[in-house]
Amino acid sequence: MSPPLLSQLFTNLPFDWEWLPQPSYLVGGAVRDRLLGRNSDYLDLDFVLPEKAVETARAIAKHYKAGFVLLDAQRQIARVVFKNATVDFALQEGATLETDLQRRDFTINAIAYNPHTQELIDPLQGYTDLQQRLLRMISPANLQDDPLRLLRGYRQAAQLDFALEPNTRSIIRQLAPLIGRVAAERVRVELGYLLNSDRGTAWLEVAGEDGLLTPWFPSMTRSHIERLLKVNSAAASLSSFPQLVRELSQPVRNTIKTSWLGIVKLTCLVSTNSATAEIELDKLAYSRSEIKAVTTALQLLPQLQAKSPEQMTLAEQYFFFRAASVVFPAIVILAVVQGTSIDLLSLLIHRYLNPKDPVAHPTPILTGNDLMKALQLSPSPLIGEMLLQIQLAQIEGKISTVEEAIAFAAKRLDS
């Protein structure tokens, strides 16, 4: 089957083709995705030009009042940033376009399109592999040149729902130790997609089997992978708590893309010892927020395994919620993964989901200033201790008013 005319598929370009010198070639993921019928509101385009790549980018940016970034002066690579698109312009590597395409990672990413002639250039039969939904390497040397491509293959297979061509997977297994040489930040980006994608979970298992995760997760065993594979079904089993499910899909922070379900999966890969896990995640350059989320989950999970919520005192539940905070949904999933029934956890889940629950979301009766003024106390650690005791007495139903709280504190001081 002949590929479709890409001119019919690119209808939302941020600039006019006429700004491109002849010849110019659109390459990589944008061509691949259009041939697959994959569309996105935000365009990510890569052009290869035989000459004047930076000059072309600068002229387009100036005309359209878009952002301009010189990415690599020596290799002549520049970026133009539009509201709904990022467009990279790179100088062609080698004397011909075919030479440039031969240096890429996989055949499906080595298809080029000339917008002036509407010609598709496919010297490596990438379109055939697209039709067969296969990810095939161009050469082992290309993977060695940038070992991140080893892991990127698994990420793209998950992203596109493709299979790895058997010889390609065999070569990746042989080259797997090279992934340890890649900058941690680059590895983390690829892991991020696999952790945040449902299809990515199965490909994390394959990557683990093929040795791509070992350099970064040295504590990982088969039991870690088995827990990882249960995460999606554990999350699905919480369908009766839709708010909890929604929270699991949210990012840890606005500035961090990792979802809470991604944190659960990450927790499955690291050491069960929180101190060791912190070292592993720090090596991968994870943020303090992500590391704290994982280590908190590891530290609190044993509490749910040692004692059911119904056996926990109100004080124990209070301290658990105070320590867990926003990590609570992740801890629930991990507990389910390790065999705790949802019925056993429902008491804590209902408390967490109720913003007025006095144990999970206590509202202090009074402040430290109120206490110091009423009892004529000076600032000291004692104030914090007294406020904690008042809080515990409140959730246990022993006090419910400011007057009772002050009397409770005064009695404690006298004793």
PDB file of C-alpha atoms in Angstrom, residues 81-352:
ATOM      1  CA  VAL A  81       8.836  28.038  19.498  1.00  0.00           C
ATOM      2  CA  PHE A  82       5.259  28.886  18.525  1.00  0.00           C
ATOM      3  CA  LYS A  83       2.196  28.899  20.761  1.00  0.00           C
ATOM      4  CA  ASN A  84       1.105  25.461  19.581  1.00  0.00           C
ATOM      5  CA  ALA A  85       4.280  24.035  18.080  1.00  0.00           C
ATOM      6  CA  THR A  86       7.993  23.517  18.520  1.00  0.00           C
ATOM      7  CA  VAL A  87       9.964  23.386  15.281  1.00  0.00           C
ATOM      8  CA  ASP A  88      13.611  22.313  15.133  1.00  0.00           C
ATOM      9  CA  PHE A  89      15.869  23.022  12.154  1.00  0.00           C
ATOM     10  CA  ALA A  90      19.092  21.031  11.776  1.00  0.00           C
ATOM     11  CA  LEU A  91      21.851  20.995   9.214  1.00  0.00           C
ATOM     12  CA  GLN A  92      21.889  17.744   7.259  1.00  0.00           C
ATOM     13  CA  GLU A  93      24.499  15.269   8.525  1.00  0.00           C
ATOM     14  CA  GLY A  94      26.527  13.894   5.637  1.00  0.00           C
ATOM     15  CA  ALA A  95      26.583  14.698   1.962  1.00  0.00           C
ATOM     16  CA  THR A  96      23.075  13.398   1.248  1.00  0.00           C
ATOM     17  CA  LEU A  97      19.733  13.088   2.988  1.00  0.00           C
ATOM     18  CA  GLU A  98      20.033   9.298   2.807  1.00  0.00           C
ATOM     19  CA  THR A  99      23.280   9.502   4.779  1.00  0.00           C
ATOM     20  CA  ASP A 100      21.519  11.585   7.420  1.00  0.00           C
ATOM     21  CA  LEU A 101      18.648   9.099   7.670  1.00  0.00           C
ATOM     22  CA  GLN A 102      21.071   6.181   7.964  1.00  0.00           C
ATOM     23  CA  ARG A 103      22.383   7.686  11.237  1.00  0.00           C
ATOM     24  CA  ARG A 104      19.022   7.567  13.025  1.00  0.00           C
ATOM     25  CA  ASP A 105      17.750   5.033  15.562  1.00  0.00           C
ATOM     26  CA  PHE A 106      14.845   3.062  14.054  1.00  0.00           C
ATOM     27  CA  THR A 107      13.550   2.712  10.517  1.00  0.00           C
ATOM     28  CA  ILE A 108      10.150   4.200  11.354  1.00  0.00           C
ATOM     29  CA  ASN A 109      11.930   7.397  12.430  1.00  0.00           C
ATOM     30  CA  ALA A 110      14.035   7.553   9.269  1.00  0.00           C
ATOM     31  CA  ILE A 111      11.317   8.608   6.841  1.00  0.00           C
ATOM     32  CA  ALA A 112      11.554  12.081   5.333  1.00  0.00           C
ATOM     33  CA  TYR A 113       9.059  14.286   3.523  1.00  0.00           C
ATOM     34  CA  ASN A 114       9.816  17.101   1.097  1.00  0.00           C
ATOM     35  CA  PRO A 115       6.903  19.553   1.434  1.00  0.00           C
ATOM     36  CA  HIS A 116       7.800  21.327  -1.825  1.00  0.00           C
ATOM     37  CA  THR A 117       7.635  18.194  -4.009  1.00  0.00           C
ATOM     38  CA  GLN A 118       5.319  16.173  -1.676  1.00  0.00           C
ATOM     39  CA  GLU A 119       7.870  13.387  -2.048  1.00  0.00           C
ATOM     40  CA  LEU A 120       8.298  10.756   0.675  1.00  0.00           C
ATOM     41  CA  ILE A 121      11.883   9.558   1.032  1.00  0.00           C
ATOM     42  CA  ASP A 122      12.079   6.138   2.673  1.00  0.00           C
ATOM     43  CA  PRO A 123      15.400   4.424   1.888  1.00  0.00           C
ATOM     44  CA  LEU A 124      15.151   2.038   4.866  1.00  0.00           C
ATOM     45  CA  GLN A 125      11.587   0.831   4.251  1.00  0.00           C
ATOM     46  CA  GLY A 126      10.328   2.425   7.425  1.00  0.00           C
ATOM     47  CA  TYR A 127       6.798   2.645   6.023  1.00  0.00           C
ATOM     48  CA  THR A 128       6.713  -1.138   5.667  1.00  0.00           C
ATOM     49  CA  ASP A 129       7.683  -1.481   9.323  1.00  0.00           C
ATOM     50  CA  LEU A 130       4.977   1.049  10.228  1.00  0.00           C
ATOM     51  CA  GLN A 131       2.391  -1.114   8.493  1.00  0.00           C
ATOM     52  CA  GLN A 132       3.689  -4.193  10.298  1.00  0.00           C
ATOM     53  CA  ARG A 133       3.836  -2.258  13.588  1.00  0.00           C
ATOM     54  CA  LEU A 134       7.480  -3.186  14.078  1.00  0.00           C
ATOM     55  CA  LEU A 135      10.292  -1.238  15.691  1.00  0.00           C
ATOM     56  CA  ARG A 136      13.467  -2.172  13.828  1.00  0.00           C
ATOM     57  CA  MET A 137      16.922  -0.701  14.460  1.00  0.00           C
ATOM     58  CA  ILE A 138      18.913   0.776  11.610  1.00  0.00           C
ATOM     59  CA  SER A 139      22.200  -0.607  12.919  1.00  0.00           C
ATOM     60  CA  PRO A 140      23.841  -1.699  16.209  1.00  0.00           C
ATOM     61  CA  ALA A 141      26.399   1.097  15.779  1.00  0.00           C
ATOM     62  CA  ASN A 142      23.638   3.714  15.842  1.00  0.00           C
ATOM     63  CA  LEU A 143      22.381   2.357  19.159  1.00  0.00           C
ATOM     64  CA  GLN A 144      25.906   2.352  20.565  1.00  0.00           C
ATOM     65  CA  ASP A 145      26.450   5.956  19.478  1.00  0.00           C
ATOM     66  CA  ASP A 146      23.682   7.044  21.860  1.00  0.00           C
ATOM     67  CA  PRO A 147      22.778   4.254  24.320  1.00  0.00           C
ATOM     68  CA  LEU A 148      19.644   6.104  25.404  1.00  0.00           C
ATOM     69  CA  ARG A 149      18.200   4.771  22.152  1.00  0.00           C
ATOM     70  CA  LEU A 150      18.205   1.326  23.785  1.00  0.00           C
ATOM     71  CA  LEU A 151      15.594   2.386  26.354  1.00  0.00           C
ATOM     72  CA  ARG A 152      13.896   4.723  23.906  1.00  0.00           C
ATOM     73  CA  GLY A 153      13.036   1.687  21.803  1.00  0.00           C
ATOM     74  CA  TYR A 154      10.944   0.247  24.637  1.00  0.00           C
ATOM     75  CA  ARG A 155       9.335   3.617  25.280  1.00  0.00           C
ATOM     76  CA  GLN A 156       8.389   4.012  21.623  1.00  0.00           C
ATOM     77  CA  ALA A 157       7.090   0.451  21.460  1.00  0.00           C
ATOM     78  CA  ALA A 158       4.824   1.265  24.412  1.00  0.00           C
ATOM     79  CA  GLN A 159       3.841   4.647  23.021  1.00  0.00           C
ATOM     80  CA  LEU A 160       2.929   3.303  19.577  1.00  0.00           C
ATOM     81  CA  ASP A 161       1.779  -0.166  20.676  1.00  0.00           C
ATOM     82  CA  PHE A 162       4.433  -1.734  18.406  1.00  0.00           C
ATOM     83  CA  ALA A 163       6.518  -4.884  18.765  1.00  0.00           C
ATOM     84  CA  LEU A 164      10.302  -4.923  18.877  1.00  0.00           C
ATOM     85  CA  GLU A 165      11.751  -6.721  15.874  1.00  0.00           C
ATOM     86  CA  PRO A 166      13.444  -9.883  17.316  1.00  0.00           C
ATOM     87  CA  ASN A 167      16.978  -9.136  16.094  1.00  0.00           C
ATOM     88  CA  THR A 168      16.676  -5.567  17.366  1.00  0.00           C
ATOM     89  CA  ARG A 169      15.717  -6.822  20.819  1.00  0.00           C
ATOM     90  CA  SER A 170      18.593  -9.297  20.764  1.00  0.00           C
ATOM     91  CA  ILE A 171      21.089  -6.525  19.990  1.00  0.00           C
ATOM     92  CA  ILE A 172      19.604  -4.303  22.698  1.00  0.00           C
ATOM     93  CA  ARG A 173      20.108  -7.108  25.235  1.00  0.00           C
ATOM     94  CA  GLN A 174      23.766  -7.311  24.256  1.00  0.00           C
ATOM     95  CA  LEU A 175      24.245  -3.547  24.511  1.00  0.00           C
ATOM     96  CA  ALA A 176      22.130  -3.087  27.662  1.00  0.00           C
ATOM     97  CA  PRO A 177      25.062  -2.354  30.041  1.00  0.00           C
ATOM     98  CA  LEU A 178      25.770   0.807  28.026  1.00  0.00           C
ATOM     99  CA  ILE A 179      22.603   2.422  29.411  1.00  0.00           C
ATOM    100  CA  GLY A 180      24.505   3.057  32.635  1.00  0.00           C
ATOM    101  CA  ARG A 181      26.678   5.596  30.794  1.00  0.00           C
ATOM    102  CA  VAL A 182      23.749   7.831  29.840  1.00  0.00           C
ATOM    103  CA  ALA A 183      23.038  11.018  31.800  1.00  0.00           C
ATOM    104  CA  ALA A 184      20.509  10.317  34.542  1.00  0.00           C
ATOM    105  CA  GLU A 185      18.219  13.159  33.463  1.00  0.00           C
ATOM    106  CA  ARG A 186      17.817  11.645  29.990  1.00  0.00           C
ATOM    107  CA  VAL A 187      17.085   8.178  31.364  1.00  0.00           C
ATOM    108  CA  ARG A 188      14.519   9.618  33.753  1.00  0.00           C
ATOM    109  CA  VAL A 189      12.564  11.208  30.882  1.00  0.00           C
ATOM    110  CA  GLU A 190      12.177   7.841  29.136  1.00  0.00           C
ATOM    111  CA  LEU A 191      11.281   6.132  32.415  1.00  0.00           C
ATOM    112  CA  GLY A 192       8.719   8.855  33.040  1.00  0.00           C
ATOM    113  CA  TYR A 193       6.672   7.892  30.003  1.00  0.00           C
ATOM    114  CA  LEU A 194       6.829   4.184  30.842  1.00  0.00           C
ATOM    115  CA  LEU A 195       5.784   4.845  34.443  1.00  0.00           C
ATOM    116  CA  ASN A 196       2.889   7.113  33.490  1.00  0.00           C
ATOM    117  CA  SER A 197       1.501   4.886  30.729  1.00  0.00           C
ATOM    118  CA  ASP A 198      -0.642   1.788  31.183  1.00  0.00           C
ATOM    119  CA  ARG A 199       1.117   0.100  28.252  1.00  0.00           C
ATOM    120  CA  GLY A 200       4.443   1.200  29.669  1.00  0.00           C
ATOM    121  CA  THR A 201       4.122  -1.175  32.616  1.00  0.00           C
ATOM    122  CA  ALA A 202       4.493  -4.298  30.476  1.00  0.00           C
ATOM    123  CA  TRP A 203       7.428  -2.723  28.644  1.00  0.00           C
ATOM    124  CA  LEU A 204       9.123  -1.960  31.956  1.00  0.00           C
ATOM    125  CA  GLU A 205       8.968  -5.680  32.613  1.00  0.00           C
ATOM    126  CA  VAL A 206      10.573  -6.392  29.224  1.00  0.00           C
ATOM    127  CA  ALA A 207      13.210  -3.716  29.810  1.00  0.00           C
ATOM    128  CA  GLY A 208      13.963  -5.307  33.165  1.00  0.00           C
ATOM    129  CA  GLU A 209      14.287  -8.755  31.619  1.00  0.00           C
ATOM    130  CA  ASP A 210      16.644  -7.363  28.977  1.00  0.00           C
ATOM    131  CA  GLY A 211      18.966  -5.684  31.496  1.00  0.00           C
ATOM    132  CA  LEU A 212      18.100  -2.048  30.816  1.00  0.00           C
ATOM    133  CA  LEU A 213      16.901  -1.276  34.339  1.00  0.00           C
ATOM    134  CA  THR A 214      19.572  -3.050  36.388  1.00  0.00           C
ATOM    135  CA  PRO A 215      22.204  -0.266  36.190  1.00  0.00           C
ATOM    136  CA  TRP A 216      19.690   2.192  37.648  1.00  0.00           C
ATOM    137  CA  PHE A 217      17.710  -0.102  39.952  1.00  0.00           C
ATOM    138  CA  PRO A 218      20.373  -2.461  41.343  1.00  0.00           C
ATOM    139  CA  SER A 219      18.043  -3.754  44.097  1.00  0.00           C
ATOM    140  CA  MET A 220      15.378  -4.878  41.624  1.00  0.00           C
ATOM    141  CA  THR A 221      14.443  -8.573  41.592  1.00  0.00           C
ATOM    142  CA  ARG A 222      11.699 -10.581  39.933  1.00  0.00           C
ATOM    143  CA  SER A 223       9.455  -9.945  42.942  1.00  0.00           C
ATOM    144  CA  HIS A 224       9.746  -6.207  42.302  1.00  0.00           C
ATOM    145  CA  ILE A 225       8.528  -6.717  38.725  1.00  0.00           C
ATOM    146  CA  GLU A 226       5.675  -8.954  39.876  1.00  0.00           C
ATOM    147  CA  ARG A 227       4.469  -6.188  42.186  1.00  0.00           C
ATOM    148  CA  LEU A 228       4.802  -3.664  39.374  1.00  0.00           C
ATOM    149  CA  LEU A 229       2.592  -5.777  37.100  1.00  0.00           C
ATOM    150  CA  LYS A 230      -0.200  -5.762  39.687  1.00  0.00           C
ATOM    151  CA  VAL A 231      -0.375  -1.982  39.998  1.00  0.00           C
ATOM    152  CA  ASN A 232      -2.778  -1.237  37.132  1.00  0.00           C
ATOM    153  CA  SER A 233      -5.276  -3.904  38.223  1.00  0.00           C
ATOM    154  CA  ALA A 234      -4.995  -2.726  41.842  1.00  0.00           C
ATOM    155  CA  ALA A 235      -5.840   0.804  40.720  1.00  0.00           C
ATOM    156  CA  ALA A 236      -8.765  -0.492  38.648  1.00  0.00           C
ATOM    157  CA  SER A 237     -10.134  -2.322  41.699  1.00  0.00           C
ATOM    158  CA  LEU A 238     -10.635   1.053  43.406  1.00  0.00           C
ATOM    159  CA  SER A 239     -13.363   2.047  40.927  1.00  0.00           C
ATOM    160  CA  SER A 240     -15.851   2.403  43.796  1.00  0.00           C
ATOM    161  CA  PHE A 241     -13.697   5.306  45.025  1.00  0.00           C
ATOM    162  CA  PRO A 242     -13.565   7.536  41.910  1.00  0.00           C
ATOM    163  CA  GLN A 243     -12.057  10.490  43.786  1.00  0.00           C
ATOM    164  CA  LEU A 244      -9.122   8.321  44.854  1.00  0.00           C
ATOM    165  CA  VAL A 245      -8.675   7.114  41.271  1.00  0.00           C
ATOM    166  CA  ARG A 246      -8.651  10.727  40.044  1.00  0.00           C
ATOM    167  CA  GLU A 247      -6.004  11.671  42.583  1.00  0.00           C
ATOM    168  CA  LEU A 248      -3.797   8.801  41.429  1.00  0.00           C
ATOM    169  CA  SER A 249      -3.834  10.210  37.888  1.00  0.00           C
ATOM    170  CA  GLN A 250      -2.773  13.678  39.049  1.00  0.00           C
ATOM    171  CA  PRO A 251       0.874  14.815  38.952  1.00  0.00           C
ATOM    172  CA  VAL A 252       2.829  14.939  42.195  1.00  0.00           C
ATOM    173  CA  ARG A 253       3.187  18.691  41.732  1.00  0.00           C
ATOM    174  CA  ASN A 254       2.299  21.150  38.979  1.00  0.00           C
ATOM    175  CA  THR A 255       5.953  21.343  37.999  1.00  0.00           C
ATOM    176  CA  ILE A 256       6.458  17.555  38.056  1.00  0.00           C
ATOM    177  CA  LYS A 257       4.891  15.280  35.448  1.00  0.00           C
ATOM    178  CA  THR A 258       5.108  12.036  37.425  1.00  0.00           C
ATOM    179  CA  SER A 259       1.609  10.939  38.445  1.00  0.00           C
ATOM    180  CA  TRP A 260       0.835   9.391  41.811  1.00  0.00           C
ATOM    181  CA  LEU A 261       0.250   6.062  40.051  1.00  0.00           C
ATOM    182  CA  GLY A 262       3.689   6.548  38.492  1.00  0.00           C
ATOM    183  CA  ILE A 263       5.063   6.996  42.022  1.00  0.00           C
ATOM    184  CA  VAL A 264       3.510   3.659  42.967  1.00  0.00           C
ATOM    185  CA  LYS A 265       5.251   1.954  40.041  1.00  0.00           C
ATOM    186  CA  LEU A 266       8.528   3.657  40.830  1.00  0.00           C
ATOM    187  CA  THR A 267       8.234   2.442  44.422  1.00  0.00           C
ATOM    188  CA  CYS A 268       7.908  -1.106  43.083  1.00  0.00           C
ATOM    189  CA  LEU A 269      11.239  -0.819  41.253  1.00  0.00           C
ATOM    190  CA  VAL A 270      13.462   0.532  44.023  1.00  0.00           C
ATOM    191  CA  SER A 271      14.796  -1.116  47.166  1.00  0.00           C
ATOM    192  CA  THR A 272      12.245  -1.752  49.900  1.00  0.00           C
ATOM    193  CA  ASN A 273      14.691  -0.058  52.258  1.00  0.00           C
ATOM    194  CA  SER A 274      13.778   3.627  52.166  1.00  0.00           C
ATOM    195  CA  ALA A 275      17.357   4.831  52.720  1.00  0.00           C
ATOM    196  CA  THR A 276      18.655   2.698  49.837  1.00  0.00           C
ATOM    197  CA  ALA A 277      15.715   3.727  47.667  1.00  0.00           C
ATOM    198  CA  GLU A 278      16.573   7.373  48.268  1.00  0.00           C
ATOM    199  CA  ILE A 279      20.127   6.777  47.043  1.00  0.00           C
ATOM    200  CA  GLU A 280      18.855   5.027  43.909  1.00  0.00           C
ATOM    201  CA  LEU A 281      16.384   7.801  43.082  1.00  0.00           C
ATOM    202  CA  ASP A 282      18.893  10.524  43.814  1.00  0.00           C
ATOM    203  CA  LYS A 283      21.254   8.889  41.311  1.00  0.00           C
ATOM    204  CA  LEU A 284      18.474   9.141  38.735  1.00  0.00           C
ATOM    205  CA  ALA A 285      18.104  12.855  39.546  1.00  0.00           C
ATOM    206  CA  TYR A 286      14.511  12.588  40.729  1.00  0.00           C
ATOM    207  CA  SER A 287      13.163  15.644  42.523  1.00  0.00           C
ATOM    208  CA  ARG A 288      12.987  15.883  46.303  1.00  0.00           C
ATOM    209  CA  SER A 289       9.178  15.721  46.085  1.00  0.00           C
ATOM    210  CA  GLU A 290       9.265  12.455  44.122  1.00  0.00           C
ATOM    211  CA  ILE A 291      11.894  10.923  46.391  1.00  0.00           C
ATOM    212  CA  LYS A 292       9.944  11.959  49.499  1.00  0.00           C
ATOM    213  CA  ALA A 293       6.776  10.412  48.077  1.00  0.00           C
ATOM    214  CA  VAL A 294       8.490   7.076  47.449  1.00  0.00           C
ATOM    215  CA  THR A 295      10.312   6.919  50.783  1.00  0.00           C
ATOM    216  CA  THR A 296       7.164   7.895  52.686  1.00  0.00           C
ATOM    217  CA  ALA A 297       5.242   5.095  50.991  1.00  0.00           C
ATOM    218  CA  LEU A 298       7.991   2.591  51.819  1.00  0.00           C
ATOM    219  CA  GLN A 299       8.130   3.678  55.454  1.00  0.00           C
ATOM    220  CA  LEU A 300       4.362   3.599  56.071  1.00  0.00           C
ATOM    221  CA  LEU A 301       3.347   0.538  54.069  1.00  0.00           C
ATOM    222  CA  PRO A 302       4.496  -1.899  56.808  1.00  0.00           C
ATOM    223  CA  GLN A 303       2.008  -0.300  59.225  1.00  0.00           C
ATOM    224  CA  LEU A 304      -0.903  -1.375  57.046  1.00  0.00           C
ATOM    225  CA  GLN A 305       0.588  -4.852  56.713  1.00  0.00           C
ATOM    226  CA  ALA A 306       1.211  -5.282  60.448  1.00  0.00           C
ATOM    227  CA  LYS A 307      -2.184  -4.158  61.740  1.00  0.00           C
ATOM    228  CA  SER A 308      -5.558  -3.737  60.053  1.00  0.00           C
ATOM    229  CA  PRO A 309      -7.115  -0.250  60.269  1.00  0.00           C
ATOM    230  CA  GLU A 310      -9.872  -1.589  62.532  1.00  0.00           C
ATOM    231  CA  GLN A 311      -7.220  -2.689  65.005  1.00  0.00           C
ATOM    232  CA  MET A 312      -5.528   0.720  64.971  1.00  0.00           C
ATOM    233  CA  THR A 313      -6.410   3.167  67.710  1.00  0.00           C
ATOM    234  CA  LEU A 314      -7.690   6.597  66.730  1.00  0.00           C
ATOM    235  CA  ALA A 315      -4.323   8.002  67.757  1.00  0.00           C
ATOM    236  CA  GLU A 316      -2.504   5.502  65.534  1.00  0.00           C
ATOM    237  CA  GLN A 317      -4.771   6.395  62.619  1.00  0.00           C
ATOM    238  CA  TYR A 318      -4.157  10.088  63.240  1.00  0.00           C
ATOM    239  CA  PHE A 319      -0.378   9.677  63.208  1.00  0.00           C
ATOM    240  CA  PHE A 320      -0.615   7.514  60.093  1.00  0.00           C
ATOM    241  CA  PHE A 321      -2.580  10.165  58.199  1.00  0.00           C
ATOM    242  CA  ARG A 322      -0.306  12.915  59.446  1.00  0.00           C
ATOM    243  CA  ALA A 323       2.754  11.053  58.134  1.00  0.00           C
ATOM    244  CA  ALA A 324       1.102   9.939  54.885  1.00  0.00           C
ATOM    245  CA  SER A 325      -0.553  13.216  53.871  1.00  0.00           C
ATOM    246  CA  VAL A 326      -0.959  13.371  50.062  1.00  0.00           C
ATOM    247  CA  VAL A 327       0.923  10.079  49.612  1.00  0.00           C
ATOM    248  CA  PHE A 328      -2.038   8.156  51.096  1.00  0.00           C
ATOM    249  CA  PRO A 329      -3.571   7.003  47.739  1.00  0.00           C
ATOM    250  CA  ALA A 330      -0.200   5.601  46.649  1.00  0.00           C
ATOM    251  CA  ILE A 331       0.184   3.699  49.925  1.00  0.00           C
ATOM    252  CA  VAL A 332      -3.306   2.210  49.470  1.00  0.00           C
ATOM    253  CA  ILE A 333      -2.415   0.901  46.006  1.00  0.00           C
ATOM    254  CA  LEU A 334       0.830  -0.615  47.296  1.00  0.00           C
ATOM    255  CA  ALA A 335      -1.064  -2.317  50.127  1.00  0.00           C
ATOM    256  CA  VAL A 336      -3.561  -3.792  47.643  1.00  0.00           C
ATOM    257  CA  VAL A 337      -0.698  -4.934  45.411  1.00  0.00           C
ATOM    258  CA  GLN A 338       0.793  -6.792  48.369  1.00  0.00           C
ATOM    259  CA  GLY A 339      -2.453  -8.553  49.222  1.00  0.00           C
ATOM    260  CA  THR A 340      -4.379  -6.292  51.591  1.00  0.00           C
ATOM    261  CA  SER A 341      -8.084  -6.290  50.722  1.00  0.00           C
ATOM    262  CA  ILE A 342      -9.876  -3.084  49.858  1.00  0.00           C
ATOM    263  CA  ASP A 343     -12.523  -3.950  52.455  1.00  0.00           C
ATOM    264  CA  LEU A 344      -9.877  -3.824  55.174  1.00  0.00           C
ATOM    265  CA  LEU A 345      -8.637  -0.467  53.902  1.00  0.00           C
ATOM    266  CA  SER A 346     -12.083   1.067  53.403  1.00  0.00           C
ATOM    267  CA  LEU A 347     -12.179   2.606  56.890  1.00  0.00           C
ATOM    268  CA  LEU A 348      -9.064   4.661  56.181  1.00  0.00           C
ATOM    269  CA  ILE A 349     -10.142   5.412  52.611  1.00  0.00           C
ATOM    270  CA  HIS A 350     -13.493   6.818  53.746  1.00  0.00           C
ATOM    271  CA  ARG A 351     -11.729   8.934  56.368  1.00  0.00           C
ATOM    272  CA  TYR A 352      -9.259  10.267  53.781  1.00  0.00           C
TER     273      TYR A 352
END
